[in-house]
Coordinates of C-alpha atoms in Angstrom, one line a residue:
M1 CA 89.9 240.5 -88.5
G2 CA 87.5 237.9 -89.7
Q3 CA 85.9 240.2 -92.5
P4 CA 89.3 240.9 -94.4
R5 CA 90.1 237.1 -94.1
K6 CA 86.7 236.2 -95.5
A7 CA 87.3 238.9 -98.2
L8 CA 90.8 237.5 -99.0
R9 CA 89.4 233.9 -99.4
T10 CA 86.9 235.1 -101.7
I11 CA 89.0 237.2 -104.1
A12 CA 92.0 234.7 -104.1
I13 CA 90.2 231.6 -104.7
S14 CA 87.9 233.2 -107.3
T15 CA 90.7 234.8 -109.1
V16 CA 92.9 231.7 -109.3
S17 CA 91.2 228.8 -111.3
A18 CA 91.0 225.4 -109.7
A19 CA 93.1 224.0 -112.3
L20 CA 95.9 226.3 -111.6
L21 CA 95.8 225.6 -108.0
A22 CA 95.5 221.7 -108.4
G23 CA 98.5 221.7 -110.5
T24 CA 100.8 222.9 -107.6
G25 CA 99.9 219.7 -105.6
F26 CA 98.7 221.8 -102.6
R27 CA 96.8 220.1 -99.7
S28 CA 94.7 221.2 -96.6
A29 CA 96.7 223.5 -94.0
P30 CA 97.9 221.4 -91.2
A31 CA 97.1 221.9 -87.5
A32 CA 99.5 223.9 -85.4
A33 CA 102.5 222.3 -84.4
A34 CA 103.3 220.7 -81.2
P35 CA 105.6 222.2 -78.7
A36 CA 109.3 221.9 -79.4
A37 CA 111.1 218.7 -78.9
A38 CA 114.7 218.0 -77.9
P39 CA 117.1 218.1 -80.7
T40 CA 117.5 214.6 -82.4
E41 CA 121.1 213.3 -82.1
L42 CA 122.6 212.9 -85.4
T43 CA 124.4 209.5 -85.4
T44 CA 123.6 207.9 -88.7
T45 CA 123.6 208.9 -92.5
G46 CA 120.9 209.9 -94.4
V47 CA 118.1 212.4 -93.2
E48 CA 117.2 213.1 -89.6
F49 CA 113.9 215.0 -89.0
V50 CA 114.2 217.2 -86.0
D51 CA 112.1 220.1 -84.5
I52 CA 114.2 223.4 -84.0
T53 CA 113.1 226.4 -81.8
G54 CA 112.6 229.4 -83.9
D55 CA 111.9 233.0 -82.8
G56 CA 109.4 233.5 -80.2
G57 CA 109.5 229.9 -79.4
V58 CA 107.7 228.7 -82.7
T59 CA 108.6 225.1 -83.6
L60 CA 110.1 224.9 -87.1
K61 CA 110.1 221.5 -88.6
A62 CA 113.3 220.5 -90.3
N63 CA 115.6 217.9 -91.5
V64 CA 119.3 217.6 -91.4
F65 CA 121.8 215.8 -93.6
T66 CA 125.5 215.4 -92.5
P67 CA 128.5 214.0 -94.5
A68 CA 128.4 210.3 -94.3
E69 CA 132.1 210.3 -92.8
A70 CA 131.0 212.6 -90.0
S71 CA 128.1 210.5 -88.8
G72 CA 128.4 208.4 -85.8
T73 CA 132.1 209.5 -85.2
T74 CA 133.7 211.6 -82.8
T75 CA 135.8 213.5 -85.2
T76 CA 136.5 217.2 -84.6
R77 CA 136.4 217.9 -88.4
R78 CA 134.2 220.7 -89.2
Y79 CA 132.0 221.1 -92.2
P80 CA 130.5 224.0 -94.2
L81 CA 127.0 224.4 -93.5
I82 CA 124.1 225.1 -95.9
V83 CA 120.5 226.3 -94.6
L84 CA 117.5 226.0 -96.9
P85 CA 114.5 227.5 -96.0
T86 CA 111.5 226.2 -97.8
S87 CA 109.6 227.9 -100.6
W88 CA 106.1 229.6 -100.4
A89 CA 103.6 226.8 -99.5
M90 CA 106.1 223.9 -100.0
P91 CA 106.4 221.1 -97.3
Q92 CA 110.0 220.6 -95.5
I93 CA 110.9 217.8 -97.9
E94 CA 111.1 220.1 -101.0
Y95 CA 115.0 220.2 -101.0
L96 CA 115.6 216.4 -100.0
A97 CA 117.4 215.6 -103.3
Q98 CA 119.7 218.7 -103.3
A99 CA 120.3 218.5 -99.7
Q100 CA 121.5 214.7 -100.3
Q101 CA 123.7 215.9 -103.0
L102 CA 125.3 218.7 -101.0
A103 CA 125.8 216.3 -98.0
D104 CA 127.5 213.8 -100.2
S105 CA 130.0 216.5 -101.3
G106 CA 130.8 217.5 -97.7
Y107 CA 128.3 219.9 -96.3
V108 CA 126.0 219.8 -93.4
V109 CA 122.5 220.8 -94.8
V110 CA 119.6 221.9 -92.5
E111 CA 116.3 222.3 -94.6
Y112 CA 113.5 223.8 -92.4
N113 CA 109.7 224.4 -93.2
S114 CA 109.3 228.3 -93.1
R115 CA 106.9 229.4 -90.1
G116 CA 103.4 229.5 -90.9
F117 CA 103.3 226.8 -93.4
W118 CA 102.4 223.0 -93.1
Q119 CA 103.7 221.4 -89.7
S120 CA 105.9 224.4 -88.6
G121 CA 104.3 226.5 -86.0
G122 CA 103.5 230.4 -86.0
E123 CA 101.8 232.5 -88.8
I124 CA 103.1 233.3 -92.4
E125 CA 105.0 236.7 -91.8
V126 CA 106.3 237.0 -95.5
A127 CA 109.9 237.3 -94.8
G128 CA 109.3 239.6 -92.0
P129 CA 111.5 240.0 -88.8
P130 CA 110.4 236.7 -87.2
D131 CA 111.4 234.9 -90.5
I132 CA 114.9 236.6 -90.4
A133 CA 115.4 235.7 -86.8
D134 CA 114.4 232.0 -87.6
A135 CA 117.1 231.8 -90.0
S136 CA 119.7 232.9 -87.3
R137 CA 118.2 230.3 -84.9
V138 CA 118.4 227.6 -87.2
I139 CA 122.1 228.4 -87.8
D140 CA 122.5 228.6 -83.9
W141 CA 121.0 225.0 -83.8
A142 CA 123.2 223.6 -86.5
L143 CA 126.3 224.8 -84.7
A144 CA 125.4 223.3 -81.6
N145 CA 124.0 220.1 -82.8
T146 CA 126.1 219.2 -86.0
P147 CA 129.7 219.3 -87.0
A148 CA 128.9 222.5 -88.8
D149 CA 131.6 225.3 -89.1
P150 CA 130.7 228.6 -88.0
E151 CA 133.4 230.3 -90.4
R152 CA 131.6 228.6 -93.5
V153 CA 127.8 229.3 -93.5
G154 CA 125.7 229.5 -96.7
M155 CA 122.0 229.9 -97.4
A156 CA 120.2 228.8 -100.4
G157 CA 116.4 228.7 -101.4
V158 CA 113.8 229.1 -104.2
S159 CA 111.6 231.8 -104.2
Y160 CA 110.4 232.5 -100.6
G161 CA 113.5 230.7 -99.6
A162 CA 115.6 232.8 -101.6
G163 CA 114.1 236.0 -100.5
I164 CA 114.5 234.9 -96.8
G165 CA 118.2 233.9 -97.4
L166 CA 119.1 237.2 -98.7
L167 CA 117.3 239.2 -95.9
A168 CA 119.1 237.0 -93.4
A169 CA 122.6 237.6 -94.9
A170 CA 121.9 241.3 -94.2
F171 CA 121.4 240.8 -90.6
D172 CA 123.6 237.9 -89.7
E173 CA 127.2 238.2 -90.5
R174 CA 127.9 234.8 -90.2
I175 CA 126.3 233.9 -93.6
K176 CA 129.3 234.1 -96.1
A177 CA 127.5 233.1 -99.1
V178 CA 124.0 233.2 -100.7
A179 CA 122.3 231.5 -103.8
A180 CA 119.0 233.0 -104.3
L181 CA 117.1 231.3 -106.9
S182 CA 113.8 232.8 -108.4
G183 CA 113.6 235.2 -105.5
W184 CA 112.9 239.0 -105.0
A185 CA 115.2 242.0 -104.1
D186 CA 112.3 244.4 -104.3
L187 CA 108.9 243.0 -103.4
I188 CA 107.0 246.2 -104.5
D189 CA 108.7 246.2 -108.0
S190 CA 107.8 242.4 -108.4
I191 CA 104.1 242.4 -108.0
Y192 CA 103.3 246.3 -108.0
S193 CA 105.5 247.4 -111.1
G194 CA 104.1 250.3 -113.0
R195 CA 102.0 250.8 -109.9
T196 CA 99.8 248.0 -111.3
Q197 CA 98.9 245.0 -109.2
H198 CA 100.0 241.8 -110.6
L199 CA 96.6 240.1 -110.2
Q200 CA 97.3 236.4 -110.8
A201 CA 100.7 236.4 -109.0
A202 CA 99.1 237.8 -105.9
A203 CA 96.0 235.8 -105.9
L204 CA 98.0 232.7 -106.4
L205 CA 100.1 233.7 -103.5
G206 CA 97.2 234.6 -101.3
G207 CA 95.2 231.6 -102.4
S208 CA 98.0 229.1 -101.7
A209 CA 98.8 230.5 -98.3
L210 CA 95.2 229.9 -97.3
I211 CA 95.4 226.3 -98.4
T212 CA 98.7 225.3 -97.0
G213 CA 99.5 227.7 -93.9
R214 CA 98.1 230.0 -91.8
P215 CA 98.2 233.8 -93.0
S216 CA 98.9 236.6 -90.2
D217 CA 96.2 238.9 -89.6
E218 CA 98.8 241.6 -91.3
L219 CA 99.1 239.6 -94.3
T220 CA 95.4 238.9 -94.6
Q221 CA 94.6 242.7 -94.5
I222 CA 97.4 243.6 -96.9
L223 CA 96.4 241.1 -99.7
T224 CA 92.7 242.3 -99.1
D225 CA 93.6 246.0 -99.7
F226 CA 96.0 245.0 -102.3
L227 CA 93.6 242.8 -104.5
G228 CA 90.8 245.1 -103.7
S229 CA 92.6 248.3 -104.9
N230 CA 92.4 250.2 -101.7
L231 CA 94.5 253.1 -102.6
A232 CA 93.9 254.9 -99.4
R233 CA 96.3 252.4 -97.8
E234 CA 98.8 252.3 -100.7
Q235 CA 101.6 253.9 -99.1
E236 CA 101.2 251.5 -96.1
M237 CA 101.5 248.7 -98.5
I238 CA 104.3 250.0 -100.2
D239 CA 106.0 250.6 -96.8
W240 CA 105.2 247.0 -95.7
G241 CA 106.9 245.6 -99.0
A242 CA 109.8 247.8 -98.5
H243 CA 110.5 246.4 -95.1
R244 CA 110.7 242.9 -96.5
S245 CA 112.7 243.7 -99.7
P246 CA 116.4 242.8 -99.5
A247 CA 117.1 245.9 -101.6
T248 CA 116.2 248.1 -98.7
Y249 CA 119.3 246.5 -96.8
L250 CA 121.7 246.6 -99.5
D251 CA 124.3 248.6 -97.7
R252 CA 124.1 245.9 -94.8
I253 CA 124.6 243.0 -97.4
N254 CA 127.8 245.0 -98.9
R255 CA 129.0 245.8 -95.5
N256 CA 129.1 242.1 -94.7
G257 CA 130.8 241.3 -97.9
T258 CA 128.3 238.2 -98.5
A259 CA 128.9 236.5 -101.6
V260 CA 125.7 236.5 -103.6
M261 CA 124.5 234.5 -106.6
L262 CA 121.2 235.6 -108.0
A263 CA 119.4 233.3 -110.5
N264 CA 116.0 233.9 -112.3
A265 CA 113.8 233.3 -115.3
W266 CA 113.1 235.8 -118.1
G267 CA 109.5 235.1 -118.0
D268 CA 109.0 235.0 -114.2
T269 CA 105.5 236.4 -113.7
I270 CA 105.7 236.7 -109.7
F271 CA 109.2 238.0 -109.4
P272 CA 110.2 239.6 -112.9
P273 CA 113.8 239.9 -113.9
N274 CA 114.3 243.7 -113.7
Q275 CA 114.6 244.0 -110.1
Y276 CA 117.1 241.3 -109.7
A277 CA 119.3 243.0 -112.2
E278 CA 119.0 246.3 -110.6
F279 CA 119.7 244.8 -107.1
Y280 CA 122.8 242.7 -108.8
E281 CA 124.3 246.2 -110.0
G282 CA 124.3 247.6 -106.4
L283 CA 126.1 244.8 -105.0
T284 CA 129.7 245.2 -104.2
G285 CA 130.9 241.9 -102.9
P286 CA 131.6 238.8 -104.8
K287 CA 128.5 238.2 -107.0
R288 CA 126.8 236.3 -109.9
L289 CA 123.8 236.8 -112.0
E290 CA 122.1 234.4 -114.3
F291 CA 118.9 234.6 -116.3
R292 CA 117.3 231.5 -118.2
P293 CA 114.1 230.9 -120.2
G294 CA 111.0 230.1 -118.1
D295 CA 108.8 231.1 -115.5
H296 CA 108.7 231.4 -111.7
A297 CA 111.0 228.4 -110.2
T298 CA 110.5 226.5 -113.4
G299 CA 114.4 226.9 -114.0
E300 CA 115.2 224.8 -110.8
A301 CA 112.1 222.5 -110.8
T302 CA 114.0 219.6 -112.1
G303 CA 116.9 219.8 -109.7
L304 CA 114.5 219.3 -106.9
F305 CA 113.7 215.8 -108.1
G306 CA 117.5 215.3 -108.5
L307 CA 117.8 215.5 -112.1
P308 CA 120.6 217.4 -113.8
N309 CA 119.8 221.0 -113.7
D310 CA 122.1 224.1 -114.5
T311 CA 121.0 226.5 -111.8
W312 CA 121.5 224.0 -109.0
T313 CA 125.0 223.2 -110.5
S314 CA 126.0 226.7 -110.5
A315 CA 124.7 227.0 -106.9
H316 CA 126.8 224.0 -105.8
R317 CA 129.8 225.5 -107.6
W318 CA 129.1 229.0 -106.0
F319 CA 129.3 227.4 -102.6
D320 CA 132.2 225.0 -103.3
H321 CA 134.3 228.3 -104.3
H322 CA 133.0 230.5 -101.4
L323 CA 132.8 228.1 -98.7
K324 CA 135.2 225.4 -99.4
G325 CA 137.8 227.5 -101.2
E326 CA 137.8 225.4 -104.4
D327 CA 139.5 226.9 -107.3
N328 CA 136.6 225.7 -109.7
G329 CA 136.6 228.6 -112.3
V330 CA 134.0 230.6 -110.4
G331 CA 136.1 233.5 -109.5
S332 CA 137.3 233.8 -113.2
E333 CA 134.2 233.4 -115.2
A334 CA 132.1 236.2 -116.4
P335 CA 129.8 236.8 -113.5
V336 CA 126.7 237.7 -115.6
R337 CA 125.4 234.5 -117.4
I338 CA 122.3 234.5 -119.6
K339 CA 120.8 231.9 -121.8
S340 CA 118.7 232.9 -125.0
R341 CA 115.0 232.1 -125.2
S342 CA 115.6 231.5 -128.9
T343 CA 118.8 229.4 -129.2
G344 CA 119.3 227.9 -125.7
E345 CA 122.9 229.1 -126.0
Y346 CA 124.6 230.8 -122.9
E347 CA 126.4 234.1 -123.1
G348 CA 128.7 235.6 -120.5
Y349 CA 129.1 239.4 -119.7
P350 CA 131.4 241.2 -117.3
T351 CA 128.4 243.5 -116.0
W352 CA 124.5 243.7 -116.4
K353 CA 125.1 247.1 -118.1
A354 CA 127.1 245.3 -120.9
V355 CA 124.2 243.1 -121.9
G356 CA 122.4 244.8 -124.8
T357 CA 124.8 247.8 -125.4
E358 CA 123.5 248.7 -128.7
R359 CA 120.1 250.5 -129.1
A360 CA 117.5 250.3 -131.7
K361 CA 114.9 253.1 -131.7
L362 CA 111.4 252.6 -133.1
S363 CA 109.6 255.9 -133.6
L364 CA 106.0 256.0 -132.5
S365 CA 105.3 258.9 -134.8
T366 CA 101.7 258.3 -135.4
T367 CA 99.0 259.4 -133.2
Q368 CA 96.5 256.7 -132.0
K369 CA 93.3 256.4 -129.9
V370 CA 92.1 253.4 -128.0
T371 CA 89.0 252.6 -126.0
A372 CA 89.6 251.3 -122.6
N373 CA 88.1 248.2 -120.9
I374 CA 88.0 245.8 -123.9
D375 CA 90.8 243.3 -124.1
S376 CA 92.4 243.4 -127.6
G377 CA 93.6 240.0 -127.5
A378 CA 97.3 240.9 -126.8
N379 CA 98.3 239.6 -123.5
G380 CA 101.1 238.4 -121.5
G381 CA 99.9 234.9 -121.0
I382 CA 98.8 232.8 -117.9
V383 CA 100.9 232.9 -114.7
L384 CA 103.3 229.9 -114.6
L385 CA 102.0 228.2 -117.7
S386 CA 102.8 230.5 -120.6
N387 CA 106.5 231.3 -119.9
A388 CA 107.0 227.5 -118.9
L389 CA 105.8 226.5 -122.5
D390 CA 108.3 229.1 -123.9
Q391 CA 111.0 227.6 -121.8
F392 CA 110.4 224.0 -122.9
L393 CA 108.7 224.3 -126.4
R394 CA 109.8 227.9 -127.3
T395 CA 106.0 228.9 -128.0
P396 CA 105.6 232.3 -126.4
P397 CA 102.0 233.8 -126.4
V398 CA 101.2 234.7 -130.0
V399 CA 98.7 237.0 -131.4
S400 CA 97.7 238.2 -135.2
V401 CA 99.1 241.7 -135.3
P402 CA 97.1 242.7 -138.3
L403 CA 93.8 241.2 -136.8
L404 CA 94.3 243.1 -133.5
P405 CA 91.2 245.6 -133.4
R406 CA 92.7 249.0 -133.8
S407 CA 89.7 250.5 -131.6
Y408 CA 91.2 248.6 -128.7
A409 CA 94.9 248.4 -129.5
A410 CA 97.4 251.0 -130.7
V411 CA 99.9 249.3 -132.9
W412 CA 103.5 250.5 -134.3
Q413 CA 105.6 248.4 -136.6
S414 CA 109.3 248.5 -137.8
A415 CA 110.3 247.9 -141.2
A416 CA 111.5 244.3 -141.9
Y417 CA 114.9 243.8 -140.7
D418 CA 117.7 242.6 -143.1
A419 CA 119.6 241.0 -140.2
E420 CA 118.9 239.2 -137.0
Q421 CA 118.2 241.2 -134.1
R422 CA 119.4 239.9 -130.9
V423 CA 117.4 241.6 -128.3
R424 CA 119.1 241.4 -124.9
G425 CA 118.2 243.4 -122.0
T426 CA 115.4 246.1 -121.1
A427 CA 113.5 247.6 -123.8
K428 CA 112.2 251.2 -122.7
L429 CA 109.0 252.9 -123.8
H430 CA 108.3 256.7 -124.0
T431 CA 105.3 258.2 -124.9
T432 CA 102.5 260.9 -124.4
V433 CA 99.3 260.0 -123.1
T434 CA 96.0 262.0 -122.9
S435 CA 93.2 260.3 -120.9
T436 CA 89.5 261.3 -120.8
K437 CA 89.6 260.0 -117.1
S438 CA 91.7 260.7 -114.2
S439 CA 92.8 257.2 -113.8
G440 CA 93.8 254.4 -116.1
T441 CA 95.9 251.3 -117.0
L442 CA 97.7 250.3 -120.3
V443 CA 99.8 247.4 -120.8
A444 CA 102.7 247.5 -123.5
Y445 CA 103.6 244.4 -125.5
L446 CA 106.8 243.9 -127.7
Y447 CA 106.3 241.4 -130.4
D448 CA 108.3 239.8 -133.0
V449 CA 106.2 239.7 -136.1
G450 CA 106.7 237.2 -138.9
P451 CA 105.9 237.5 -142.6
L452 CA 102.3 236.1 -142.2
G453 CA 101.6 238.7 -139.3
L454 CA 101.9 236.4 -136.4
G455 CA 103.5 238.1 -133.4
K456 CA 105.3 236.2 -130.9
L457 CA 105.6 238.1 -127.4
V458 CA 109.2 239.3 -126.8
S459 CA 108.1 241.2 -123.5
N460 CA 105.6 243.2 -121.8
A461 CA 104.7 245.4 -118.7
P462 CA 101.9 247.4 -117.2
Y463 CA 101.4 251.1 -116.3
T464 CA 98.6 252.6 -114.2
F465 CA 98.0 256.3 -113.4
H466 CA 95.8 258.1 -111.1
D467 CA 94.8 261.7 -110.2
R468 CA 95.6 263.0 -113.7
T469 CA 93.6 266.0 -115.2
P470 CA 91.4 264.6 -117.9
G471 CA 92.4 265.9 -121.3
E472 CA 95.7 267.0 -120.2
P473 CA 98.8 265.2 -122.0
F474 CA 101.4 263.7 -119.6
A475 CA 104.7 261.7 -120.4
V476 CA 105.0 258.1 -119.7
D477 CA 108.2 256.3 -119.1
L478 CA 108.1 252.5 -118.8
E479 CA 110.6 249.7 -118.7
L480 CA 109.6 246.3 -120.3
F481 CA 110.6 243.1 -118.5
S482 CA 114.2 242.3 -119.4
T483 CA 114.8 239.3 -122.0
A484 CA 117.1 237.5 -124.4
Y485 CA 115.2 236.9 -127.7
D486 CA 116.4 236.8 -131.3
V487 CA 114.2 238.4 -134.0
P488 CA 115.0 236.6 -137.3
A489 CA 115.8 238.3 -140.4
G490 CA 112.8 239.5 -142.5
H491 CA 110.8 239.8 -139.3
R492 CA 109.4 243.1 -137.7
L493 CA 109.3 244.3 -134.2
A494 CA 105.9 245.7 -133.2
L495 CA 104.9 247.6 -130.1
V496 CA 101.2 247.0 -129.1
V497 CA 99.5 249.0 -126.2
D498 CA 96.1 248.1 -125.0
T499 CA 94.3 248.5 -121.7
V500 CA 93.3 245.2 -120.3
D501 CA 95.5 241.9 -119.4
P502 CA 94.2 239.0 -117.3
L503 CA 97.7 239.2 -115.4
Y504 CA 97.1 242.6 -114.0
V505 CA 94.2 244.6 -112.3
E506 CA 93.3 247.5 -114.5
H507 CA 92.0 250.9 -113.4
N508 CA 90.2 252.1 -116.6
P509 CA 86.8 253.8 -115.8
L510 CA 83.9 252.8 -118.0
G511 CA 84.2 254.7 -121.3
A512 CA 87.5 255.7 -120.9
Q513 CA 89.8 256.6 -123.9
L514 CA 93.6 257.0 -124.2
T515 CA 95.3 258.9 -126.8
F516 CA 99.0 258.4 -127.6
S517 CA 100.7 261.2 -129.3
S518 CA 104.1 262.2 -130.2
P519 CA 104.8 265.9 -129.9
A520 CA 107.5 267.5 -131.8
A521 CA 109.1 268.8 -128.7
D522 CA 109.0 265.3 -127.1
P523 CA 108.7 262.5 -129.7
S524 CA 107.6 259.1 -128.6
W525 CA 109.8 255.8 -129.0
V526 CA 110.6 252.5 -127.8
S527 CA 114.2 251.8 -127.5
V528 CA 115.1 248.1 -127.9
P529 CA 118.6 246.7 -126.2
L530 CA 120.5 244.7 -128.9
R531 CA 123.5 242.4 -128.7
E532 CA 126.4 243.7 -131.0
Q533 CA 126.5 241.7 -134.2

């Protein structure tokens, strides 16, 4: 497997800029962990660093917190347990601040470094069966070595830890509650939506894995094929991702009755919000869905430093209600809670489908033709950075719509609105495309266009096709990434479609042209979800 690993290193490192990786604080990968040591006896307050034997004898580096009143005593009292697997490429101290807060409020907390990263042993399995088994082994250890209550077990985590927590809940009935923050439900729909590789996201994950851990040969091959557009192995990659997707095991989670809280950012460029919302709708047990402005894990970041944080506060309340039985309002509140990118205000809804119940339809009646392979200037920004700026400064990516070159970008605009348009939910595009080549990629953008023609990005999504007959029209249906954004009165909405975006791999052969038309029998449109006025 030497060649794929070398190829992956070349692809990942060249794609992700040095500045991007430097900003994450990654260091060199550690050596393999030493053999498992005997568990440390918990007799004092504060953190205890321990070795836990995971699946297959792999050593998992962990730290443990117990409530101060339980330390060094012989009490038979049992406390609810929270298990925290670390995020992708993060060390075992990631959750120290949150773990201490949870312990101070009466929880036993075990945080462990996911296998394959840093000092933990094994290889990176991407939430595969060994990772799921590890979570259960950590629970076993906690029940045997701490005053944890086997009837009150929860899991929480950010990103990778969120995915492992959801998957573990499908296979371990002891897990009664999960808080999955900035995670994924469908891995393929996250980084391969619209049959398009999310280039910057995948390269960032691959590059950081090489720097901080030990990717398995399987992961190395998958990433090499994925970033290298090896379509001959497309189905194999899809099956690999489905095996690691909580959505695949939705029936098991429902059968276990696990209380599931999902939280994510509107602009998450690694795990976009749509797949979380769809998964939420399929859950039948106690559930909660929260969306806030930001990018991947930026909504939880301040909480990792012990600072006030809405997402972590919600997670604590979720566990207090479902593991401690506290009547803190969680059971009576609207289960869908979203925060507007424009106002910063929260809104509550009874279901995800209740978000954006009105629809505004923008007709795409004019036929437009674009030449592929050239970036028009419209794009979704930079992974992690652009949507973080939107979160903190309310400055999404901006483009001058009148100056977009019409040879490379198709543009349709609404009339100026008399009243504010509160976009809530998932915009949908339907159009007819004719390509001069059998393969191609298009990227759709929805913009809020002000009086001076400056367009602020509301949403976007990519779409790729293969094996089409050149010159033969075909229908395209595309869901843009869900959002909550207010278009001011006097502004317009614009739909822009081009063929190149640095966020995505594009599959446009040299010289390709795409024509967007609106046949009378099948008109083209974009449908925008709106909150009732």
